Tab-separated table of C-alpha atoms in Angstrom:
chain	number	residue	atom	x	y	z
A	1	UNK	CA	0.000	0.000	0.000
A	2	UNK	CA	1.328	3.272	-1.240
A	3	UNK	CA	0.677	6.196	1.430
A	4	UNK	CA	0.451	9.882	1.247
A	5	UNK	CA	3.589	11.382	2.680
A	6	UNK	CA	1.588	12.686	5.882
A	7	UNK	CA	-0.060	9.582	6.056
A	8	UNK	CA	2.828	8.067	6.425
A	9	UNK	CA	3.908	10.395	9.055
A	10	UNK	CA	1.127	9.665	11.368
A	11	UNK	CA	1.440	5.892	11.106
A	12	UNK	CA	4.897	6.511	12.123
A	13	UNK	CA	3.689	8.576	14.873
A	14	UNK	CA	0.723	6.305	16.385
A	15	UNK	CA	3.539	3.640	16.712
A	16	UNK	CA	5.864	5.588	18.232
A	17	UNK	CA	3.359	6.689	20.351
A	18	UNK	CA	2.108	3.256	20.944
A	19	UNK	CA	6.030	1.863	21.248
A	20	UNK	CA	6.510	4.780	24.224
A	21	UNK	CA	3.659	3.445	26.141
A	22	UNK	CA	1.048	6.559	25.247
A	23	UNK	CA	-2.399	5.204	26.711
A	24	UNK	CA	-4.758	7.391	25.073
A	25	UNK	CA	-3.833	8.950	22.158
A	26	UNK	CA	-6.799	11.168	19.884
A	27	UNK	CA	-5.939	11.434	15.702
A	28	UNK	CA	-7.916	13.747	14.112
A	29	UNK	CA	-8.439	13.968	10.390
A	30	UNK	CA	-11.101	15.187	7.786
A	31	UNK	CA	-13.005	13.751	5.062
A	32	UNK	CA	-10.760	12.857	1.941
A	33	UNK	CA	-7.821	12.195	4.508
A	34	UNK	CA	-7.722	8.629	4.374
A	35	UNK	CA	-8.560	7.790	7.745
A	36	UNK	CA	-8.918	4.050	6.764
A	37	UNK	CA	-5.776	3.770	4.914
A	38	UNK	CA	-4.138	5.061	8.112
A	39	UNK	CA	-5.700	2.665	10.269
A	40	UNK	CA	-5.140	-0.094	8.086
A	41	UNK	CA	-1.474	0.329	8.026
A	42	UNK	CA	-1.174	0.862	12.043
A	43	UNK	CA	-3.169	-2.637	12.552
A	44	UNK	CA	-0.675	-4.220	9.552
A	45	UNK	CA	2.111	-3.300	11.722
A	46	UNK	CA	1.143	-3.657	15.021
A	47	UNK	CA	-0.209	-7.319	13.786
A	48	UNK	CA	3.432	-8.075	12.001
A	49	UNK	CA	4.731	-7.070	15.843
A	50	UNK	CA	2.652	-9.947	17.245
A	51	UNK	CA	-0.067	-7.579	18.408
A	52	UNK	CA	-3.532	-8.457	18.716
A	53	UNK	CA	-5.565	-5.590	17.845
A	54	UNK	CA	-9.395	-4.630	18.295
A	55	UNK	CA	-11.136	-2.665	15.261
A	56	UNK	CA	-14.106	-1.027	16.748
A	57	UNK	CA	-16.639	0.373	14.797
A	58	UNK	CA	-20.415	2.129	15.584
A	59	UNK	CA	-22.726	1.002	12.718
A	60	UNK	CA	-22.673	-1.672	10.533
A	61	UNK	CA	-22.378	-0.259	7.106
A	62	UNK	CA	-18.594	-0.292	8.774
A	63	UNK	CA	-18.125	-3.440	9.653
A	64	UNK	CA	-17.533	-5.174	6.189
A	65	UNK	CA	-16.561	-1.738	4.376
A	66	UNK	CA	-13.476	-2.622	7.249
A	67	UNK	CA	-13.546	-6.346	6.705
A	68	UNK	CA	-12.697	-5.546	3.411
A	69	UNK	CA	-10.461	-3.424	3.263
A	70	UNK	CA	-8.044	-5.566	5.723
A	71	UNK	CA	-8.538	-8.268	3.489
A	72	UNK	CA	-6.965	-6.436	0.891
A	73	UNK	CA	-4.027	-5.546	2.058
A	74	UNK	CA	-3.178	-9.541	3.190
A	75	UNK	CA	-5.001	-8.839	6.698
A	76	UNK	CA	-7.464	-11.828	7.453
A	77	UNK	CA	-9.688	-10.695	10.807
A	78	UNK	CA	-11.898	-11.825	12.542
A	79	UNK	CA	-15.664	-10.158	13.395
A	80	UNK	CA	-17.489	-10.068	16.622
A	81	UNK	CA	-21.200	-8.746	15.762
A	82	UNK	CA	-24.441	-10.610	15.801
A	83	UNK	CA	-25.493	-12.138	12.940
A	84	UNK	CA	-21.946	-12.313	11.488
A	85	UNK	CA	-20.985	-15.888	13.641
A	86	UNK	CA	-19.597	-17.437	10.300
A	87	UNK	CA	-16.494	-14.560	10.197
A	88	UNK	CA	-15.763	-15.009	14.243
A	89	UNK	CA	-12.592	-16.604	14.912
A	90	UNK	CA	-11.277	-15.996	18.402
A	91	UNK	CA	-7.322	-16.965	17.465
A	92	UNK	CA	-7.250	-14.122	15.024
A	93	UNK	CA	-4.668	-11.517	15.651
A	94	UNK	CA	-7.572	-8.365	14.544
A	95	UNK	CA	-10.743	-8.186	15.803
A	96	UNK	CA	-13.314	-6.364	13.932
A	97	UNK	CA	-15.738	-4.883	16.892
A	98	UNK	CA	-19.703	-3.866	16.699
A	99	UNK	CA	-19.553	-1.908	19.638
A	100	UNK	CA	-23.250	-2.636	20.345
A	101	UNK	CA	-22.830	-6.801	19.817
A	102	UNK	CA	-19.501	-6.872	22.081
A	103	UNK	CA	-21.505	-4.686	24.781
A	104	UNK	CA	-24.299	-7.456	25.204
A	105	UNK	CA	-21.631	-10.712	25.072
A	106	UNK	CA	-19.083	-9.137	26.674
A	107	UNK	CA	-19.424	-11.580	29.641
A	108	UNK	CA	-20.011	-14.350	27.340
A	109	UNK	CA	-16.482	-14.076	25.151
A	110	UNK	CA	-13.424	-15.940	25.935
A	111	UNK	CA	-10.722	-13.680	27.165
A	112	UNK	CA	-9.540	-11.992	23.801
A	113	UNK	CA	-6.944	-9.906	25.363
A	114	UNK	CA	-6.356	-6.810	22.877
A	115	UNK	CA	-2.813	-5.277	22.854
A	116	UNK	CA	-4.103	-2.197	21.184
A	117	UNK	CA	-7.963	-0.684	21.037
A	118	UNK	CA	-8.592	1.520	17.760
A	119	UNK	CA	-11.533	3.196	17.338
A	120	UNK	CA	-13.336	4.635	14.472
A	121	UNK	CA	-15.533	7.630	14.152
A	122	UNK	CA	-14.489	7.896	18.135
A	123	UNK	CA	-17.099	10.851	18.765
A	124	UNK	CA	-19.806	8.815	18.768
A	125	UNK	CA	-20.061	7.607	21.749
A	126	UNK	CA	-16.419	7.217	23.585
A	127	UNK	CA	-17.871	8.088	26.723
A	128	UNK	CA	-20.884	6.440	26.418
A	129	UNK	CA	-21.513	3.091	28.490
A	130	UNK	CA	-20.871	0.879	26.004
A	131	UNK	CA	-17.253	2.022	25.224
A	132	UNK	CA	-16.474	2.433	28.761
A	133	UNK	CA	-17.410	-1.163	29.232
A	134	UNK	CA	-14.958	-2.082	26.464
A	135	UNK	CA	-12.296	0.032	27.928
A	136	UNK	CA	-12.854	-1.576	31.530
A	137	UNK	CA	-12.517	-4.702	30.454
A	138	UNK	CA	-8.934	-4.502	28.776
A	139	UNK	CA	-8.038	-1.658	30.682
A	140	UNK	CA	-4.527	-2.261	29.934
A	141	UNK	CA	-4.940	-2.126	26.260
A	142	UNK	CA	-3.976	0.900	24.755
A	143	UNK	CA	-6.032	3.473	22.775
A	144	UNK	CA	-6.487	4.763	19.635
A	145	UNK	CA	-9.282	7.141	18.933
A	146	UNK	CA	-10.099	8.120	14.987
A	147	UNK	CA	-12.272	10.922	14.115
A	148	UNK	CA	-12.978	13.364	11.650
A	149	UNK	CA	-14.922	15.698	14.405
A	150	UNK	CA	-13.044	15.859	17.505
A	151	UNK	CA	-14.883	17.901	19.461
A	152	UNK	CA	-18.068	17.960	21.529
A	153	UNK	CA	-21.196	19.915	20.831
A	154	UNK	CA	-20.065	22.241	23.425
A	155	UNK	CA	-17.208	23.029	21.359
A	156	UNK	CA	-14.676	21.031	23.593
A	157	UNK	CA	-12.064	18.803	22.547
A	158	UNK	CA	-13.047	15.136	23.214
A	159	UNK	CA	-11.970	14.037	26.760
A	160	UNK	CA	-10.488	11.270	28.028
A	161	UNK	CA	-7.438	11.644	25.281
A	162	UNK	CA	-3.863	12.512	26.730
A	163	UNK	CA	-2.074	12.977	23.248
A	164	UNK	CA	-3.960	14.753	20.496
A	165	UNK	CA	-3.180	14.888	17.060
A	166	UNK	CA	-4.389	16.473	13.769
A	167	UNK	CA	-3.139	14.892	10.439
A	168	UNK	CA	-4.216	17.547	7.869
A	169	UNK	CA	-6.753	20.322	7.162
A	170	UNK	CA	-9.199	20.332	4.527
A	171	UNK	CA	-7.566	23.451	3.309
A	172	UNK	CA	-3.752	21.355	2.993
A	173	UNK	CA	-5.506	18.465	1.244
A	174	UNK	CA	-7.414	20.959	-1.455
A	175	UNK	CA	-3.949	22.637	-2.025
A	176	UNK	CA	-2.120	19.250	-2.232
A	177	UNK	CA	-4.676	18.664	-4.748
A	178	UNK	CA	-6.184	15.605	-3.057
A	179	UNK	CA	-9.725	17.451	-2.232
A	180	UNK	CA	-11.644	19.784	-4.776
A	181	UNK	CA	-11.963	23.441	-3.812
A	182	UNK	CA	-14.706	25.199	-2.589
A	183	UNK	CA	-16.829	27.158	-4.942
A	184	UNK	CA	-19.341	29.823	-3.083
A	185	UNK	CA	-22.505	30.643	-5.168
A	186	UNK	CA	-24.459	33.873	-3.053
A	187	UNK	CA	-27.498	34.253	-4.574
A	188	UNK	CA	-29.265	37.374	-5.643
A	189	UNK	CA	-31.767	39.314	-3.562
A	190	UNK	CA	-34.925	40.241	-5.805
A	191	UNK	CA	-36.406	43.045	-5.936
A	192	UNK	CA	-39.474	43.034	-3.800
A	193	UNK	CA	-40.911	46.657	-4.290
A	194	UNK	CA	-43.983	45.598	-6.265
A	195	UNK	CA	-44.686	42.207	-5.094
A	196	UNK	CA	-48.354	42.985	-2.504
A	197	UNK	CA	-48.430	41.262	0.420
A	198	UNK	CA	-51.849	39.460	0.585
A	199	UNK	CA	-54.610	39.856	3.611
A	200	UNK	CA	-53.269	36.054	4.543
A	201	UNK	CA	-49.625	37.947	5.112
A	202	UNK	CA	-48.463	35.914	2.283
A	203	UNK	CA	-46.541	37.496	-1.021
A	204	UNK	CA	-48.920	37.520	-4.316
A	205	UNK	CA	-47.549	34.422	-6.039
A	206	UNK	CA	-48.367	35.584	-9.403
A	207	UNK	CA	-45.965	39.016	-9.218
A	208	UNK	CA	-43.599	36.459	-7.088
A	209	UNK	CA	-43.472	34.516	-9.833
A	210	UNK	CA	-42.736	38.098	-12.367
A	211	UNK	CA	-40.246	39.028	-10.025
């Protein structure tokens, strides 16, 4: 797999980071980034290092989208969500994780033992009871929280993180060329001097219409 050279960069870093014993660490990167690719590479890795790794995702549109895409690059996991039995293999070095699923069996899975947690789209829900269930129960796994939106509605940076990085802006991938630029339309403001307003407090449709 062929990365982008800040791609590359923060695989490097989420290693190192991972290598020097960082618990929590947040990485933070927009649409058109390549999130995935990123992700894919750190699990490659940290699986070649005899890791075993947990994939968590939030919906299931994710789960084979993921499944996938580890296939393709020689990774062969395994996936704990209901209805998906027929992919679980509990000797495989990745896990691909339903959040919702593991939350209801956690208590009735062998002792999987991740190495390293990642999770996707982490601002939905880290905090949530579900997660923190996940995180209890390998509490000596380390961390790794993806997201495109790293903030929460009131405008804070996502807690619970104690390294935070952001790959790229949307403005460094348009001028790298790998995002299209923005193009504003403003619209014009008609002319409403002879359009009546009717006894309803509407505008006349008809000289709307003219306008």
């Amino acid at each position: 797999m062929i990365l982008r050279p800040y791609q590359k960069e923060t695989v490097d870093l989420i290693l190192g980071n991972i290598e020097n014993g960082i618990k929590t660490q947040l990485i933070n990167a927009p649409t058109g980034a390549g999130k995935t690719v990123i992700a894919s590479e750190v699990v490659k890795q940290l699986v070649d290092a005899g890791k075993k790794v947990f994939f968590v995702v939030a919906n299931e549109p994710l789960i084979m989208q993921t499944y996938n895409k580890f296939i393709g690059i020689g990774l062969f996991p395994s996936i704990i969500k209901a209805g998906f039995e027929k992919y679980y293999n509990e000797d495989k070095k990745v896990q691909i994780v339903m959040i919702q699923s593991y939350s209801a069996r956690v208590d009735k899975l062998p002792e999987l033992n991740p190495d390293v947690i990642i999770v996707d789209e982490v601002d939905f829900g880290f905090n949530g009871q579900m997660f923190k269930k996940l995180v209890k129960k390998h509490e000596n796994a380390q961390i790794v929280g993806l997201t495109g939106t790293p903030i929460t509605f009131k405008g804070y940076l996502l807690p619970g993180f104690e390294f935070y990085h952001e790959v790229i802006t949307v403005r460094e991938l348009q001028e790298l060329g790998f995002l299209s630029k923005d193009k504003n339309f403003i619209p014009a403001t008609p002319d409403m001097a002879n359009v009546r307003v009717m006894t309803t407090g509407e505008f006349n449709e008809k000289e709307l219409d003219e306008t």
